[in-house]
């Protein structure tokens, strides 16, 4: 029963998939048999011979049979179609056998109709119909045996033999079984292959959809990715919608959130922000948003203005921080946004994204929150920085940096007691480059260690000339970058190089800033102790500019305390600042530290400083940094 149902299902699928082809076959076969029937009417035209009405009826009957199957299709119940086909086939076969006996076209007609049954009918009805038609020759044999039917002598004695008719019936029966089995097997395999192809096609379509989704959408936020964003914008431009503002949004706190709560929680935040941005898009079709991956999103905004966009960014920040509260995240979620107008400031999408990135870098470096609009000067600054970066490595390798020295003066004796070594760089294309410009570039380019070694070695090489010019009582200060200061085996490198150059370590003072204390203070303490034990003094530079934690001074034994210029600018006019200066000097004295006032430019400052214990001054009032030997 299960096999029958499966075969019937296979037949239904076969009819569905091959129906149009089989119907065309039926129509063509009907036409061919109709043409054969018309050939029997040629005596009417030639005026010779007789019309064979039996053959004419047989061919015309088969033509009508196929035409009916073609026309009726599934409009008539299956049982009526089966009985009609069987009856018509038997009628046609009987006429054929009566006309030509065993040698006539009846057997061929029956065989053709049997195959047609197996092709066009369900498995069981086709088999039953074929068997019923196969017994037609046997019925003729019985009629011959009972002398009910006689064939003319010209048809031969074989027609008068019942055995021949039974043999013909058995042959048709065997033909029905074999042909039915073969056709059903072939049809089942064909249907299986068709089903497999359809399933494969469905899987391929599903895979293509998944591939398209991966190719066009961000897997985390489900927003369009950069590729789809560019295609969509190109389509909008092609439709004449060419003027818009483009924004790049960077989520500042994601790395901290990932560190505190895990990457999964950070992904949830990005997904939530993506959904919020997507909601803006749904509400306004003139806005398109996409994810550039990571913590960056890009927006294309039409029919707006700078003021409206700036207000919207502020509201966006406020709304999100009401949802993603600091209590929930551990800190306030912050955004950096850069913007540009298309096409006045950039007429190509690659150029748009490039310039947006430039403006975003400005926002990062200057700690600007919210929206930074691109300006041409930003690009010039980046280009200049890149050119300088390309020349820095060569400049370090060729020792192109020169050393300028600024005097430290004792305001009581008016004598020079020390010099601070300051790096200077001149580039043919740009002229003199300020340390405030090239030092950050060196740091970002990971060249600070070779640069530090280069400056250190050059200063050491000039110490004999400095002692000759200023006397052996002076000390030479060198600014040491925190990265270089914490470089592995820094102490060993310094001491060995001084021994190699036969330079007394007591002449040197290393100036370090508070930046160095971002690492473990115990490590800094060991380095400072090692340097001081070898005779090198250590100065805490720029005191008052940063956090100025007294904890550093408590844990680490320094030799000097350099008070930053910004802290000393107003001591001549501000009693409050002067009192703070006095307090710092008393603190330094109690810790056994010398105090150095840097950046002094006016006589009024000198008068105030003389009232304190800070007597060593460095500034333009006494000397500017001067290149002495190159």
Coordinates of C-alpha atoms in Angstrom, one line a residue:
X1 CA 0.0 0.0 0.0
X2 CA 2.8 2.4 0.9
X3 CA 4.6 1.5 -2.4
X4 CA 1.4 2.2 -4.3
X5 CA 1.0 5.6 -2.7
X6 CA 4.6 6.5 -3.4
X7 CA 4.2 5.4 -7.0
X8 CA 1.1 7.5 -7.3
X9 CA 2.8 10.5 -5.8
X10 CA 5.7 10.0 -8.3
X11 CA 3.2 9.8 -11.1
X12 CA 1.5 13.1 -10.0
X13 CA 4.9 14.8 -9.8
X14 CA 5.8 13.4 -13.2
X15 CA 2.6 14.7 -14.7
X16 CA 3.2 18.1 -13.1
X17 CA 6.8 18.4 -14.3
X18 CA 6.4 16.8 -17.7
X19 CA 2.8 17.7 -18.4
X20 CA 3.5 20.5 -20.9
X21 CA 5.9 18.4 -22.9
X22 CA 3.6 15.3 -22.9
X23 CA 0.6 17.4 -24.0
X24 CA 2.6 18.7 -27.0
X25 CA 3.5 15.1 -27.8
X26 CA -0.2 14.2 -27.7
X27 CA -1.1 17.0 -30.1
X28 CA 1.7 16.1 -32.5
X29 CA 0.7 12.4 -32.4
X30 CA -2.9 13.2 -33.1
X31 CA -1.9 15.2 -36.1
X32 CA 0.3 12.4 -37.5
X33 CA -2.5 9.8 -37.2
X34 CA -5.0 12.2 -38.7
X35 CA -2.6 12.6 -41.7
X36 CA -2.3 8.8 -41.9
X37 CA -6.1 8.6 -42.0
X38 CA -6.3 11.2 -44.8
X39 CA -3.9 9.1 -46.9
X40 CA -6.5 6.3 -47.0
X41 CA -8.7 8.8 -48.9
X42 CA -6.3 9.2 -51.8
X43 CA -8.3 7.0 -54.1
X44 CA -10.9 9.8 -54.2
X45 CA -8.2 12.0 -55.8
X46 CA -6.5 9.4 -58.0
X47 CA -9.7 7.8 -59.2
X48 CA -8.0 4.4 -58.8
X49 CA -8.3 1.7 -56.1
X50 CA -10.7 1.4 -53.2
X51 CA -10.9 3.3 -50.0
X52 CA -9.9 1.2 -47.0
X53 CA -12.5 2.4 -44.6
X54 CA -11.4 0.1 -41.8
X55 CA -7.8 1.5 -41.8
X56 CA -9.2 5.0 -42.2
X57 CA -11.4 4.4 -39.1
X58 CA -8.5 3.0 -37.1
X59 CA -6.1 5.9 -37.8
X60 CA -8.8 8.5 -37.4
X61 CA -9.9 6.8 -34.1
X62 CA -6.4 6.9 -32.7
X63 CA -6.1 10.6 -33.8
X64 CA -9.3 11.4 -32.1
X65 CA -8.3 9.4 -29.0
X66 CA -5.1 11.5 -28.6
X67 CA -6.9 14.7 -29.4
X68 CA -9.4 14.0 -26.7
X69 CA -6.7 13.3 -24.1
X70 CA -5.0 16.6 -25.1
X71 CA -8.3 18.6 -24.8
X72 CA -9.8 17.1 -21.8
X73 CA -6.6 17.1 -19.7
X74 CA -7.8 16.9 -16.0
X75 CA -11.3 18.2 -16.6
X76 CA -12.8 14.7 -16.7
X77 CA -12.6 12.2 -13.8
X78 CA -9.8 9.7 -14.2
X79 CA -12.1 6.6 -14.2
X80 CA -14.2 8.0 -17.1
X81 CA -11.0 8.8 -19.1
X82 CA -9.6 5.3 -18.4
X83 CA -12.8 3.5 -19.5
X84 CA -13.1 5.7 -22.6
X85 CA -9.5 5.1 -23.6
X86 CA -9.9 1.3 -23.1
X87 CA -13.2 1.2 -25.0
X88 CA -11.9 3.2 -27.8
X89 CA -8.6 1.2 -28.0
X90 CA -10.6 -2.1 -28.1
X91 CA -12.9 -0.8 -30.7
X92 CA -10.1 0.4 -32.9
X93 CA -8.1 -2.9 -32.4
X94 CA -11.1 -5.1 -33.2
X95 CA -11.7 -3.2 -36.5
X96 CA -8.0 -3.6 -37.3
X97 CA -7.9 -7.3 -36.5
X98 CA -11.1 -7.9 -38.5
X99 CA -9.5 -6.1 -41.4
X100 CA -6.0 -7.7 -41.5
X101 CA -6.0 -10.5 -38.9
X102 CA -2.7 -11.3 -37.2
X103 CA -0.7 -9.6 -39.9
X104 CA -2.6 -6.3 -39.6
X105 CA -1.9 -3.1 -37.7
X106 CA -4.1 -4.1 -34.7
X107 CA -1.1 -5.5 -32.7
X108 CA 1.0 -2.4 -33.4
X109 CA -2.0 -0.2 -32.4
X110 CA -2.5 -2.1 -29.2
X111 CA 1.3 -1.9 -28.3
X112 CA 1.3 1.8 -29.0
X113 CA -1.8 2.4 -26.9
X114 CA -0.4 0.2 -24.0
X115 CA 2.7 2.4 -23.9
X116 CA 0.5 5.5 -24.0
X117 CA -1.4 4.2 -21.0
X118 CA 1.8 3.8 -19.0
X119 CA 2.9 7.3 -19.9
X120 CA -0.3 9.2 -19.4
X121 CA -2.2 7.2 -16.7
X122 CA -1.4 6.5 -13.0
X123 CA 0.6 3.3 -12.3
X124 CA -2.3 0.9 -11.3
X125 CA -4.9 2.1 -13.8
X126 CA -2.3 1.9 -16.6
X127 CA -1.4 -1.7 -15.7
X128 CA -5.0 -2.8 -15.5
X129 CA -5.9 -1.1 -18.8
X130 CA -2.9 -2.7 -20.5
X131 CA -3.9 -6.2 -19.3
X132 CA -7.5 -5.7 -20.5
X133 CA -6.3 -4.7 -23.9
X134 CA -3.8 -7.6 -24.0
X135 CA -6.7 -10.1 -23.8
X136 CA -8.3 -8.8 -27.0
X137 CA -6.3 -11.3 -29.3
X138 CA -7.3 -14.1 -26.9
X139 CA -11.0 -13.2 -27.4
X140 CA -10.4 -13.4 -31.2
X141 CA -8.8 -16.9 -30.6
X142 CA -11.9 -18.1 -28.7
X143 CA -14.1 -16.8 -31.4
X144 CA -12.0 -18.7 -34.0
X145 CA -12.0 -21.8 -31.9
X146 CA -15.8 -21.7 -31.5
X147 CA -16.1 -21.1 -35.3
X148 CA -17.8 -17.8 -34.6
X149 CA -15.3 -15.9 -36.6
X150 CA -13.7 -16.8 -40.0
X151 CA -11.0 -14.8 -41.8
X152 CA -10.8 -14.7 -45.6
X153 CA -8.4 -17.2 -47.1
X154 CA -6.1 -14.5 -48.5
X155 CA -5.2 -13.5 -44.9
X156 CA -3.6 -17.0 -44.3
X157 CA -4.2 -20.0 -42.2
X158 CA -2.5 -18.5 -39.2
X159 CA -5.5 -16.3 -38.6
X160 CA -7.7 -19.5 -38.4
X161 CA -5.5 -21.0 -35.6
X162 CA -6.6 -20.2 -32.0
X163 CA -3.1 -21.0 -30.7
X164 CA -1.7 -18.1 -32.7
X165 CA -4.2 -15.7 -31.3
X166 CA -3.5 -16.9 -27.7
X167 CA 0.2 -16.6 -28.4
X168 CA -0.3 -13.1 -29.6
X169 CA -2.3 -12.2 -26.4
X170 CA 0.4 -13.7 -24.2
X171 CA 3.0 -11.7 -26.1
X172 CA 1.0 -8.5 -25.5
X173 CA 0.6 -9.4 -21.8
X174 CA 4.3 -9.9 -21.4
X175 CA 5.0 -6.7 -23.3
X176 CA 2.6 -4.9 -21.0
X177 CA 4.3 -6.1 -17.8
X178 CA 7.8 -5.5 -19.1
X179 CA 7.2 -2.1 -20.7
X180 CA 5.1 -1.0 -17.6
X181 CA 7.9 -2.0 -15.2
X182 CA 10.6 -0.3 -17.3
X183 CA 8.6 2.9 -17.8
X184 CA 7.6 3.1 -14.1
X185 CA 11.3 2.6 -13.0
X186 CA 12.5 5.2 -15.5
X187 CA 9.7 7.6 -14.5
X188 CA 10.5 7.1 -10.8
X189 CA 14.2 7.8 -11.3
X190 CA 13.4 10.8 -13.5
X191 CA 11.0 12.2 -10.8
X192 CA 13.6 11.6 -8.1
X193 CA 16.2 13.5 -10.1
X194 CA 13.7 16.3 -10.8
X195 CA 12.9 16.5 -7.1
X196 CA 16.6 16.4 -6.2
X197 CA 17.3 19.2 -8.8
X198 CA 14.4 21.2 -7.4
X199 CA 15.7 20.8 -3.8
X200 CA 19.2 21.6 -4.9
X201 CA 17.9 24.7 -6.7
X202 CA 16.1 25.7 -3.5
X203 CA 19.2 25.2 -1.4
X204 CA 21.3 27.2 -3.9
X205 CA 18.8 30.0 -3.8
X206 CA 18.8 29.9 0.0
X207 CA 22.6 29.9 0.0
X208 CA 22.7 32.8 -2.5
X209 CA 20.3 34.7 -0.2
X210 CA 22.7 34.0 2.7
X211 CA 25.7 35.0 0.6
X212 CA 23.9 38.2 -0.5
X213 CA 23.1 38.9 3.1
X214 CA 26.7 38.4 4.2
X215 CA 27.9 40.4 1.2
X216 CA 25.6 43.3 1.6
X217 CA 24.8 43.5 5.4
X218 CA 26.7 43.7 8.6
X219 CA 26.3 40.4 10.5
X220 CA 26.1 42.1 13.9
X221 CA 23.8 45.1 13.4
X222 CA 22.0 43.8 10.2
X223 CA 22.6 47.3 8.7
X224 CA 23.8 47.7 5.2
X225 CA 27.6 47.4 4.9
X226 CA 29.9 49.8 3.1
X227 CA 29.5 47.9 -0.3
X228 CA 25.7 48.1 -0.2
X229 CA 25.9 51.7 1.1
X230 CA 28.0 52.8 -1.9
X231 CA 25.8 51.0 -4.4
X232 CA 22.7 52.6 -2.9
X233 CA 24.3 56.1 -2.9
X234 CA 25.4 55.6 -6.5
X235 CA 21.8 54.8 -7.4
X236 CA 20.5 57.9 -5.6
X237 CA 23.1 60.0 -7.4
X238 CA 22.0 58.5 -10.7
X239 CA 18.4 59.5 -9.9
X240 CA 19.5 63.1 -9.5
X241 CA 19.6 63.2 -5.6
X242 CA 23.1 64.3 -5.5
X243 CA 23.3 66.8 -2.6
X244 CA 23.6 65.5 1.0
X245 CA 25.5 65.6 4.2
X246 CA 27.5 62.5 5.2
X247 CA 28.3 61.7 8.8
X248 CA 30.7 59.2 10.4
X249 CA 29.8 58.2 13.9
X250 CA 32.4 56.6 16.2
X251 CA 31.3 55.0 19.5
X252 CA 34.1 56.0 22.0
X253 CA 33.5 53.7 24.9
X254 CA 33.1 50.3 23.3
X255 CA 36.6 49.1 24.1
X256 CA 36.1 50.0 27.7
X257 CA 32.7 48.3 27.8
X258 CA 34.2 45.1 26.2
X259 CA 36.9 45.1 28.9
X260 CA 34.5 45.6 31.8
X261 CA 31.5 43.5 30.6
X262 CA 32.8 41.3 27.8
X263 CA 32.6 41.4 24.0
X264 CA 29.1 40.0 24.0
X265 CA 27.7 42.9 26.0
X266 CA 29.6 45.3 23.7
X267 CA 28.0 43.6 20.7
X268 CA 24.6 44.1 22.3
X269 CA 25.3 47.9 22.7
X270 CA 26.4 48.1 19.0
X271 CA 23.3 46.2 17.9
X272 CA 21.0 48.5 20.0
X273 CA 22.7 51.6 18.5
X274 CA 22.3 50.1 15.1
X275 CA 18.6 49.5 15.7
X276 CA 18.2 53.1 16.8
X277 CA 19.9 54.4 13.7
X278 CA 17.9 52.0 11.6
X279 CA 14.7 53.4 13.1
X280 CA 15.7 56.9 11.9
X281 CA 16.1 55.5 8.4
X282 CA 12.6 53.9 8.5
X283 CA 11.0 57.1 9.5
X284 CA 12.9 59.2 6.9
X285 CA 13.6 57.6 3.5
X286 CA 16.0 60.5 2.7
X287 CA 18.4 59.1 5.3
X288 CA 20.5 56.0 4.8
X289 CA 22.6 54.4 7.5
X290 CA 25.2 51.7 7.2
X291 CA 27.8 50.0 9.3
X292 CA 31.5 50.3 8.5
X293 CA 32.3 47.5 10.9
X294 CA 33.4 47.6 14.5
X295 CA 32.2 50.8 16.3
X296 CA 31.7 53.0 13.2
X297 CA 28.5 54.0 11.4
X298 CA 28.0 56.2 8.4
X299 CA 24.9 58.2 7.4
X300 CA 23.7 59.8 4.2
X301 CA 21.3 62.7 5.0
X302 CA 19.4 64.6 2.3
X303 CA 17.1 67.6 2.7
X304 CA 18.8 68.9 5.8
X305 CA 21.2 71.6 7.1
X306 CA 24.2 71.7 9.4
X307 CA 22.3 73.3 12.3
X308 CA 19.5 70.6 12.2
X309 CA 22.1 67.8 12.0
X310 CA 24.1 69.2 14.9
X311 CA 20.9 69.5 17.0
X312 CA 19.9 65.9 16.0
X313 CA 23.3 64.6 17.1
X314 CA 22.9 66.2 20.5
X315 CA 19.4 64.7 20.9
X316 CA 20.8 61.3 19.7
X317 CA 23.4 61.4 22.4
X318 CA 21.0 62.4 25.1
X319 CA 18.4 59.8 24.1
X320 CA 20.9 57.0 24.1
X321 CA 22.4 58.0 27.4
X322 CA 18.9 57.8 28.9
X323 CA 18.7 54.2 27.6
X324 CA 22.3 53.2 28.1
X325 CA 22.8 54.9 31.5
X326 CA 26.2 55.3 33.1
X327 CA 25.0 53.0 36.0
X328 CA 24.3 50.3 33.5
X329 CA 27.5 50.6 31.5
X330 CA 29.9 51.7 34.2
X331 CA 30.5 55.0 32.5
X332 CA 28.9 57.5 30.1
X333 CA 28.7 56.3 26.5
X334 CA 30.3 58.9 24.3
X335 CA 30.3 59.6 20.5
X336 CA 32.6 61.3 18.1
X337 CA 31.0 62.4 14.9
X338 CA 32.6 63.9 11.7
X339 CA 30.7 65.4 8.9
X340 CA 31.1 66.6 5.3
X341 CA 28.9 68.1 2.6
X342 CA 28.6 66.1 -0.7
X343 CA 29.5 67.1 -3.4
X344 CA 31.0 70.5 -2.5
X345 CA 33.7 69.2 -0.2
X346 CA 34.1 65.8 -1.9
X347 CA 32.5 64.4 -5.1
X348 CA 33.5 60.8 -4.7
X349 CA 32.4 58.3 -2.0
X350 CA 35.9 57.1 -1.4
X351 CA 37.0 60.7 -1.0
X352 CA 34.1 61.3 1.3
X353 CA 35.0 58.5 3.6
X354 CA 38.7 59.5 3.5
X355 CA 37.9 63.1 4.5
X356 CA 35.5 61.9 7.2
X357 CA 38.3 59.8 8.7
X358 CA 40.6 62.9 8.7
X359 CA 38.0 64.9 10.6
X360 CA 37.5 62.0 12.9
X361 CA 41.2 61.8 13.7
X362 CA 41.0 65.5 14.6
X363 CA 38.1 64.8 17.0
X364 CA 40.2 62.0 18.6
X365 CA 43.4 63.9 19.0
X366 CA 41.7 67.0 20.4
X367 CA 39.2 65.0 22.5
X368 CA 36.3 66.8 20.7
X369 CA 32.9 65.4 21.5
X370 CA 30.0 65.3 19.1
X371 CA 30.3 66.7 15.6
X372 CA 33.4 67.9 13.8
X373 CA 33.0 69.2 10.2
X374 CA 35.7 68.6 7.7
X375 CA 37.9 71.5 6.8
X376 CA 40.5 71.7 4.0
X377 CA 43.2 72.6 6.6
X378 CA 42.7 69.2 8.3
X379 CA 43.8 67.5 5.1
X380 CA 46.8 69.7 4.6
X381 CA 47.8 68.9 8.2
X382 CA 47.5 65.2 7.5
X383 CA 49.5 65.5 4.3
X384 CA 52.2 67.5 6.1
X385 CA 52.3 65.0 8.9
X386 CA 52.6 62.1 6.4
X387 CA 55.5 63.8 4.6
X388 CA 57.3 64.4 7.8
X389 CA 56.6 60.8 8.9
X390 CA 58.2 59.5 5.7
X391 CA 61.3 61.6 6.3
X392 CA 61.7 60.9 10.1
X393 CA 63.2 57.4 9.8
X394 CA 65.8 58.7 7.4
X395 CA 66.5 61.7 9.6
X396 CA 67.1 59.5 12.6
X397 CA 69.3 57.1 10.7
X398 CA 71.4 59.9 9.3
X399 CA 71.5 61.8 12.6
X400 CA 69.9 64.9 11.0
X401 CA 68.6 66.3 14.3
X402 CA 70.6 69.1 15.9
X403 CA 70.9 69.9 19.6
X404 CA 70.0 73.4 21.0
X405 CA 70.9 74.2 24.5
X406 CA 69.0 76.6 26.9
X407 CA 70.8 77.9 30.0
X408 CA 69.8 77.4 33.6
X409 CA 70.7 80.5 35.6
X410 CA 71.1 81.0 39.3
X411 CA 69.3 84.3 39.9
X412 CA 71.4 85.0 43.1
X413 CA 74.8 84.7 41.5
X414 CA 73.7 85.3 37.9
X415 CA 75.8 82.3 36.8
X416 CA 75.0 79.5 34.4
X417 CA 74.7 76.3 36.4
X418 CA 73.3 74.0 33.8
X419 CA 72.0 73.4 30.2
X420 CA 69.0 71.7 28.9
X421 CA 69.5 69.8 25.6
X422 CA 66.6 70.3 23.1
X423 CA 66.2 68.5 19.8
X424 CA 65.8 70.6 16.7
X425 CA 64.9 69.5 13.1
X426 CA 65.0 71.3 9.9
X427 CA 63.4 69.9 6.7
X428 CA 64.3 71.3 3.3
X429 CA 60.6 71.5 2.2
X430 CA 59.1 73.0 5.5
X431 CA 62.1 74.6 7.2
X432 CA 62.4 74.4 11.0
X433 CA 59.9 71.9 12.6
X434 CA 58.9 72.5 16.2
X435 CA 59.4 69.6 18.7
X436 CA 55.7 70.0 19.6
X437 CA 55.0 68.8 16.0
X438 CA 57.6 66.2 15.3
X439 CA 57.8 64.5 18.7
X440 CA 54.1 63.3 18.6
X441 CA 54.8 62.0 15.0
X442 CA 57.8 60.1 16.2
X443 CA 55.9 58.6 19.1
X444 CA 53.0 57.5 16.8
X445 CA 55.5 56.0 14.3
X446 CA 57.2 53.8 17.0
X447 CA 60.5 55.6 16.4
X448 CA 60.8 57.1 19.8
X449 CA 63.5 54.6 21.1
X450 CA 65.9 55.1 18.1
X451 CA 65.2 58.8 18.3
X452 CA 66.0 58.9 22.0
X453 CA 69.2 57.0 21.5
X454 CA 70.2 59.3 18.7
X455 CA 69.7 62.4 20.8
X456 CA 71.3 60.9 23.9
X457 CA 74.4 59.9 21.9
X458 CA 74.7 63.2 20.2
X459 CA 74.5 65.1 23.5
X460 CA 77.1 62.8 25.1
X461 CA 79.4 63.5 22.2
X462 CA 79.1 67.2 22.8
X463 CA 79.6 67.2 26.5
X464 CA 83.4 67.7 26.3
X465 CA 82.9 70.9 24.3
X466 CA 80.1 72.1 26.7
X467 CA 82.4 71.6 29.7
X468 CA 85.1 73.5 27.9
X469 CA 82.8 76.4 27.1
X470 CA 80.8 76.6 30.4
X471 CA 83.1 75.0 33.0
X472 CA 83.1 71.6 34.7
X473 CA 80.5 72.7 37.3
X474 CA 77.6 72.7 35.0
X475 CA 75.1 69.8 34.5
X476 CA 73.5 68.8 31.2
X477 CA 69.7 67.9 31.2
X478 CA 68.2 65.5 28.6
X479 CA 64.5 65.0 28.2
X480 CA 63.8 61.2 28.2
X481 CA 60.5 59.9 26.7
X482 CA 58.5 57.6 28.9
X483 CA 58.7 54.9 26.2
X484 CA 62.4 55.2 26.0
X485 CA 62.7 55.4 29.8
X486 CA 60.8 52.1 30.2
X487 CA 62.6 50.4 27.3
X488 CA 64.2 47.1 28.4
X489 CA 67.7 47.4 29.8
X490 CA 67.6 51.2 29.5
X491 CA 69.9 51.6 32.5
X492 CA 72.5 49.2 31.2
X493 CA 72.5 50.9 27.8
X494 CA 73.0 54.4 29.4
X495 CA 75.8 53.4 31.8
X496 CA 77.7 51.3 29.2
X497 CA 77.5 54.0 26.6
X498 CA 78.8 56.7 29.1
X499 CA 81.7 54.4 30.1
X500 CA 82.5 53.8 26.4
X501 CA 82.6 57.6 25.8
X502 CA 84.5 58.2 29.1
X503 CA 81.8 60.7 30.3
X504 CA 81.1 61.2 34.0
X505 CA 77.5 60.2 34.8
X506 CA 77.3 62.9 37.4
X507 CA 77.2 65.5 34.7
X508 CA 73.8 64.2 33.4
X509 CA 70.3 64.9 34.5
X510 CA 67.4 62.9 33.0
X511 CA 64.2 64.8 32.9
X512 CA 61.0 62.7 32.9
X513 CA 57.4 63.8 32.9
X514 CA 54.4 62.4 34.8
X515 CA 53.4 60.4 31.7
X516 CA 55.9 57.8 32.7
X517 CA 53.8 56.9 35.8
X518 CA 51.0 55.3 33.8
X519 CA 52.9 52.1 34.4
X520 CA 53.6 50.4 37.7
X521 CA 55.4 52.8 40.0
X522 CA 57.5 50.1 41.4
X523 CA 59.2 49.6 38.0
X524 CA 59.9 53.4 37.8
X525 CA 61.3 53.4 41.3
X526 CA 63.8 50.7 40.4
X527 CA 64.9 52.5 37.3
X528 CA 65.4 55.8 39.1
X529 CA 67.2 54.2 42.0
X530 CA 69.6 52.5 39.5
X531 CA 70.3 55.7 37.7
X532 CA 70.9 57.7 40.9
X533 CA 73.2 54.9 42.2
X534 CA 75.3 55.4 39.1
X535 CA 75.5 59.1 39.6
X536 CA 72.9 60.3 37.1
X537 CA 70.4 62.8 38.5
X538 CA 66.6 62.5 37.8
X539 CA 64.3 65.5 37.5
X540 CA 60.5 65.5 37.6
X541 CA 59.6 67.8 34.6
X542 CA 56.5 69.9 34.0
X543 CA 55.4 69.7 37.6
X544 CA 52.0 71.5 37.9
X545 CA 51.0 70.8 34.3
X546 CA 49.5 67.4 34.9
X547 CA 48.0 65.7 37.9
X548 CA 51.1 66.4 40.1
X549 CA 50.4 63.5 42.4
X550 CA 52.4 63.8 45.7
X551 CA 52.3 60.0 45.7
X552 CA 55.1 60.0 43.1
X553 CA 57.3 62.2 45.2
X554 CA 56.7 60.1 48.2
X555 CA 57.6 56.8 46.6
X556 CA 60.5 58.0 44.3
X557 CA 63.6 59.9 45.3
X558 CA 64.1 62.7 42.7
X559 CA 66.9 65.2 42.5
X560 CA 65.0 68.1 41.0
X561 CA 61.5 69.4 40.6
X562 CA 60.9 71.6 37.5
X563 CA 57.8 73.8 37.9
X564 CA 55.9 74.2 34.6
X565 CA 55.7 77.5 32.8
X566 CA 51.9 77.5 32.9
X567 CA 52.0 77.4 36.7
X568 CA 54.4 80.4 36.9
X569 CA 52.9 82.8 34.3
X570 CA 50.7 84.6 36.9
X571 CA 52.8 84.6 40.0
X572 CA 53.7 88.3 39.5
X573 CA 50.0 89.4 39.5
X574 CA 48.3 86.7 41.5
X575 CA 49.0 86.3 45.2
X576 CA 47.1 83.0 45.3
X577 CA 49.5 81.5 42.7
X578 CA 52.5 82.9 44.5
X579 CA 51.4 81.3 47.7
X580 CA 51.0 78.0 45.9
X581 CA 54.5 78.4 44.5
X582 CA 55.9 79.1 48.0
X583 CA 54.2 75.9 49.2
X584 CA 55.7 73.8 46.4
X585 CA 59.2 75.2 47.2
X586 CA 58.8 74.4 50.9
X587 CA 57.6 70.9 50.0
X588 CA 60.6 70.4 47.7
X589 CA 63.0 71.7 50.3
X590 CA 61.6 69.4 52.9
X591 CA 62.2 66.5 50.5
X592 CA 65.7 67.6 49.6
X593 CA 64.8 68.6 46.0
X594 CA 66.1 71.5 44.0
X595 CA 63.4 73.5 42.3
X596 CA 63.7 74.8 38.8
X597 CA 61.4 77.5 37.4
X598 CA 61.0 77.1 33.6
X599 CA 59.6 79.5 31.0
X600 CA 60.4 82.7 32.9
X601 CA 60.2 85.7 30.5
X602 CA 59.6 88.8 32.7
X603 CA 61.5 90.7 35.4
X604 CA 58.4 90.8 37.6
X605 CA 58.6 87.0 37.8
X606 CA 62.2 87.1 38.9
X607 CA 61.4 89.5 41.7
X608 CA 58.8 87.1 43.0
X609 CA 61.0 84.1 42.7
X610 CA 63.8 85.7 44.7
X611 CA 61.4 85.7 47.6
X612 CA 61.2 81.9 47.5
X613 CA 63.8 79.1 47.8
X614 CA 63.6 78.6 44.0
X615 CA 66.7 80.3 42.6
X616 CA 67.4 78.3 39.4
X617 CA 65.6 79.8 36.4
X618 CA 65.3 78.8 32.8
X619 CA 63.6 81.0 30.2
X620 CA 63.8 83.5 27.5
X621 CA 64.6 86.3 30.0
X622 CA 68.1 84.8 30.2
X623 CA 68.6 82.8 27.0
X624 CA 66.7 81.1 24.2
X625 CA 67.7 77.6 23.0
X626 CA 70.8 78.0 20.8
X627 CA 72.5 75.5 18.6
X628 CA 76.2 75.8 19.6
X629 CA 78.2 73.3 17.6
X630 CA 76.4 72.6 14.3

